[in-house]
PDB file of C-alpha atoms in Angstrom:
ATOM      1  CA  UNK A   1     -74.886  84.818  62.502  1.00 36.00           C
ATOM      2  CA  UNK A   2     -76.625  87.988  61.280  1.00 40.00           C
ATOM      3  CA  UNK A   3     -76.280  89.825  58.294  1.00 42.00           C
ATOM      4  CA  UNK A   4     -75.122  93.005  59.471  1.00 46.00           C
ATOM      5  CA  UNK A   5     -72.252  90.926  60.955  1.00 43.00           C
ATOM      6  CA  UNK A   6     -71.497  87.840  59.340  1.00 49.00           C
ATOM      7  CA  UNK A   7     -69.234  85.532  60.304  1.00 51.00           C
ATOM      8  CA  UNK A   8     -67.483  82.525  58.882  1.00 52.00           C
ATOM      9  CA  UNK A   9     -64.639  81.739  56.888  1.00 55.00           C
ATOM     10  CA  UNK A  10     -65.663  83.784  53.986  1.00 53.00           C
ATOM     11  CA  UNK A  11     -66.972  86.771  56.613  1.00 57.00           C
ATOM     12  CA  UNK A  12     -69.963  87.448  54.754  1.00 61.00           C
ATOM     13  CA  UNK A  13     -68.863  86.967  51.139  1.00 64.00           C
ATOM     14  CA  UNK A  14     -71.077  84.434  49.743  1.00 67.00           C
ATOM     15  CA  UNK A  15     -73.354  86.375  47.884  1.00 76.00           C
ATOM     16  CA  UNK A  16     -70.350  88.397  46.614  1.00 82.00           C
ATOM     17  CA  UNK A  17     -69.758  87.353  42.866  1.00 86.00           C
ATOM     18  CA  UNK A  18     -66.322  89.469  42.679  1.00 87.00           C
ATOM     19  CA  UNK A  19     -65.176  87.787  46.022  1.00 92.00           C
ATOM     20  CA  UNK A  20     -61.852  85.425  45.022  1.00 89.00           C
ATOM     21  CA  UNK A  21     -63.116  82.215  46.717  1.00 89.00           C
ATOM     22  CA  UNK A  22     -61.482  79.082  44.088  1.00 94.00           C
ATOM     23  CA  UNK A  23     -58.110  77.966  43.871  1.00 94.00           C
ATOM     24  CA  UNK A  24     -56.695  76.943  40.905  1.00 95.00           C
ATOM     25  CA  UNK A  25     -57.244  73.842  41.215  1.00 96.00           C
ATOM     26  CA  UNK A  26     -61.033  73.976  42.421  1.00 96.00           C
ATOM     27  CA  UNK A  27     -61.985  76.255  39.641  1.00 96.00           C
ATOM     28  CA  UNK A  28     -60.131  74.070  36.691  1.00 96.00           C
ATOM     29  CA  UNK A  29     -62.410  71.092  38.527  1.00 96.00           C
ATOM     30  CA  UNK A  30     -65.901  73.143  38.412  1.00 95.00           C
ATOM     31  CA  UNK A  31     -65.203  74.040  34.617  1.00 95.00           C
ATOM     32  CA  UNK A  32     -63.578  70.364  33.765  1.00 95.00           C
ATOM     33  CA  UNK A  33     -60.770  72.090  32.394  1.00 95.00           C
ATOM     34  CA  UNK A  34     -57.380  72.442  32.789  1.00 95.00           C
ATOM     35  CA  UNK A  35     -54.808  74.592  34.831  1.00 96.00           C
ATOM     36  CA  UNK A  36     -53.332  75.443  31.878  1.00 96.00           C
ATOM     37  CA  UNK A  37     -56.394  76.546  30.381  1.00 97.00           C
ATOM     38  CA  UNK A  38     -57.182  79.097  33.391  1.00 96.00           C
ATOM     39  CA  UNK A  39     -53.089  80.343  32.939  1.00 95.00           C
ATOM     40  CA  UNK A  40     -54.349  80.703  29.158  1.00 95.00           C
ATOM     41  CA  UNK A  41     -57.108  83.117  29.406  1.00 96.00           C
ATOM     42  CA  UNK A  42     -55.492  84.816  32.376  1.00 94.00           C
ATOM     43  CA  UNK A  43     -52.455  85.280  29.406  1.00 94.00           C
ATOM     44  CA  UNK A  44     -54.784  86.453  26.942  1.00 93.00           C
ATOM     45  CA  UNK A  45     -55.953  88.751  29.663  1.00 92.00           C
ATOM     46  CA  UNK A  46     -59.291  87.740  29.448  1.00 95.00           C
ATOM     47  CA  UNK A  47     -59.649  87.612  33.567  1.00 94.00           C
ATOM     48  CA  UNK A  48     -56.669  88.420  36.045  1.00 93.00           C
ATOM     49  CA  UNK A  49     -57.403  85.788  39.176  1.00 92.00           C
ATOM     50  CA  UNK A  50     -56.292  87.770  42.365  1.00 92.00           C
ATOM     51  CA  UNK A  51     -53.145  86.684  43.898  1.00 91.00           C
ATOM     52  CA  UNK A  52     -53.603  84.992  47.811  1.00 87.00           C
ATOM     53  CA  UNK A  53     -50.869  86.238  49.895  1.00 89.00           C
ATOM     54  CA  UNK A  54     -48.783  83.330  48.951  1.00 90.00           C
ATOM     55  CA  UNK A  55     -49.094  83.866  45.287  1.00 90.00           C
ATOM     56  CA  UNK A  56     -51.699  81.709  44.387  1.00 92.00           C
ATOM     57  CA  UNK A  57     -53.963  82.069  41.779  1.00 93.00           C
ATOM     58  CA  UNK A  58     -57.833  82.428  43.377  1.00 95.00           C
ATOM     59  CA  UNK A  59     -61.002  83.073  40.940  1.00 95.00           C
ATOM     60  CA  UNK A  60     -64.392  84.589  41.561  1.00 95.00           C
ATOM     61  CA  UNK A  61     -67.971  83.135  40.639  1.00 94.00           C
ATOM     62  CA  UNK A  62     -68.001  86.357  37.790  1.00 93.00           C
ATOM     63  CA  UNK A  63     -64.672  85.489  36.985  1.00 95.00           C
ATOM     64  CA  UNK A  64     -65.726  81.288  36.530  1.00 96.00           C
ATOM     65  CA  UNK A  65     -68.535  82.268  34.179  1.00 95.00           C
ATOM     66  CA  UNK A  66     -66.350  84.187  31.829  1.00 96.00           C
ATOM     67  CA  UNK A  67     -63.718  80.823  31.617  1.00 96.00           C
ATOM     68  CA  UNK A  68     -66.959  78.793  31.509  1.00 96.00           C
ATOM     69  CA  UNK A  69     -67.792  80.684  28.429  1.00 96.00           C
ATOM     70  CA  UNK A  70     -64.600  80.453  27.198  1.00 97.00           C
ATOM     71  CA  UNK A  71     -64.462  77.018  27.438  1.00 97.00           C
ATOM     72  CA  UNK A  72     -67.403  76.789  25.292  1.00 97.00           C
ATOM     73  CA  UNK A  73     -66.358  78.530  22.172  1.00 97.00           C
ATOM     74  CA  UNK A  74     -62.978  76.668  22.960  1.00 97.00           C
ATOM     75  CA  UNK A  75     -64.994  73.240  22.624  1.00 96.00           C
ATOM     76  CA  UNK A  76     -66.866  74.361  19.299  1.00 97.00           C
ATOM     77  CA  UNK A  77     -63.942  75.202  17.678  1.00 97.00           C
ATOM     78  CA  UNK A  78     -62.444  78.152  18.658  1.00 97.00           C
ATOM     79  CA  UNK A  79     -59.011  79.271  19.137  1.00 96.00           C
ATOM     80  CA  UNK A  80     -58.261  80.580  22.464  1.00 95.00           C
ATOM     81  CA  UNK A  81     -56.876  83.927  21.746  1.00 95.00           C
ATOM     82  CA  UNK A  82     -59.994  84.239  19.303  1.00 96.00           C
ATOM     83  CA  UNK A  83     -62.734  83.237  22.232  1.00 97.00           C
ATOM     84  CA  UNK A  84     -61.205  85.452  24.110  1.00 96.00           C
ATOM     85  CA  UNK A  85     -61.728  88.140  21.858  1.00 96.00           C
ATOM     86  CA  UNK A  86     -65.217  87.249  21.509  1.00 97.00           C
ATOM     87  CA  UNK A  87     -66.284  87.470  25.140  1.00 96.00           C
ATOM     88  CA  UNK A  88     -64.700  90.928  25.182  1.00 95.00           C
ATOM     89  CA  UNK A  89     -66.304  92.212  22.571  1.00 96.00           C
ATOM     90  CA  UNK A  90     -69.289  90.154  23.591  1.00 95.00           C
ATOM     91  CA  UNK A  91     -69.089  91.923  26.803  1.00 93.00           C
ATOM     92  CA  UNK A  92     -68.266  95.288  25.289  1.00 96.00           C
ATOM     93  CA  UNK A  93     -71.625  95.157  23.294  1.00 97.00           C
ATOM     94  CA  UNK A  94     -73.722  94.784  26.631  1.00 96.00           C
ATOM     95  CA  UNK A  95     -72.240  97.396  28.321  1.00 97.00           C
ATOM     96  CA  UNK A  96     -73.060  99.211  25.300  1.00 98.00           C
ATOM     97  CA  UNK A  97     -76.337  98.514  24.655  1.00 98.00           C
ATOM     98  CA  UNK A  98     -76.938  98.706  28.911  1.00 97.00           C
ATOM     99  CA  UNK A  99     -75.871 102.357  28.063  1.00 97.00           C
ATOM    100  CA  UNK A 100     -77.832 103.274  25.218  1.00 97.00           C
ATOM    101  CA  UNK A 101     -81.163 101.991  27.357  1.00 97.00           C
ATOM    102  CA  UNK A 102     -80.130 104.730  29.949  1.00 96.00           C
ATOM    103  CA  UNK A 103     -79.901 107.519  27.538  1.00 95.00           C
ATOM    104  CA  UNK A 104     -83.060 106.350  25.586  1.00 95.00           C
ATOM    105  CA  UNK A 105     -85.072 106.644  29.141  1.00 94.00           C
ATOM    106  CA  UNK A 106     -83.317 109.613  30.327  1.00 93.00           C
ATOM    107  CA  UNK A 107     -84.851 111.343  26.801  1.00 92.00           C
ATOM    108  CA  UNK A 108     -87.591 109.940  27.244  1.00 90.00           C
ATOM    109  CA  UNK A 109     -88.034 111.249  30.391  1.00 88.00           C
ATOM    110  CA  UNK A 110     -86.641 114.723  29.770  1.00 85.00           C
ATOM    111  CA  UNK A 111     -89.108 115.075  26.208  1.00 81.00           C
ATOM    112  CA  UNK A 112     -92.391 113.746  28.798  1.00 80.00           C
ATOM    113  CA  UNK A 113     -91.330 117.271  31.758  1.00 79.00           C
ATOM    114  CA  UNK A 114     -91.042 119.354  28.795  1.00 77.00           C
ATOM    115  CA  UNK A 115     -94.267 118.511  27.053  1.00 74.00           C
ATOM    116  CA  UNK A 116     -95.796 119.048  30.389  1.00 67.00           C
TER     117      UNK A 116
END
């Protein structure tokens, strides 16, 4: 197998972190949740599992994290339409701040070519 053409029942998708590799069931298992817990925060619209060609339900390492995280404030106390809420906003913030870094260097690096 080589990387420029991998091969496998994934074809190449291991190191993909968007790729929809879990079932339902296999992802409640990793989090030691429930089904009904994944159909919660896909209601809440917190992550939208892909659909297999069947119909089924399949989640993404990215998309395991953010129920993983839900899970926790869900455990501390949380309501689940609240947690929810939190990890957007939580999420919202980075992206934010991410943003604000770029501008800061790109004026940074504009003010440093026109003091030269």
């Amino acid at each position: 197998m080589t990387v420029e053409n991998p091969t496998g029942p994934l074809g190449g998708h291991l190191d993909d972190d968007d790729y929809p590799a879990y079932t339902m069931g296999r992802a409640a298992e990793m989090l030691g949740t429930t089904q009904g817990f994944l159909r919660a925060i896909g209601e809440a619209r917190l992550i939208t599992p892909l659909r297999s060609e069947g119909g089924h339900r399949r989640y993404s390492r990215y998309q395991l994290r953010i129920a993983a995280r839900a899970r926790e404030l869900v455990d501390q106390g949380t309501p689940i339409e609240a947690a929810c809420r939190i990890i957007i906003l939580e999420d919202q913030l980075e992206e934010a701040q991410r943003l604000n870094a770029e501008y800061r260097r790109a004026a940074d690096s504009a003010d440093t070519t026109a003091a030269t």
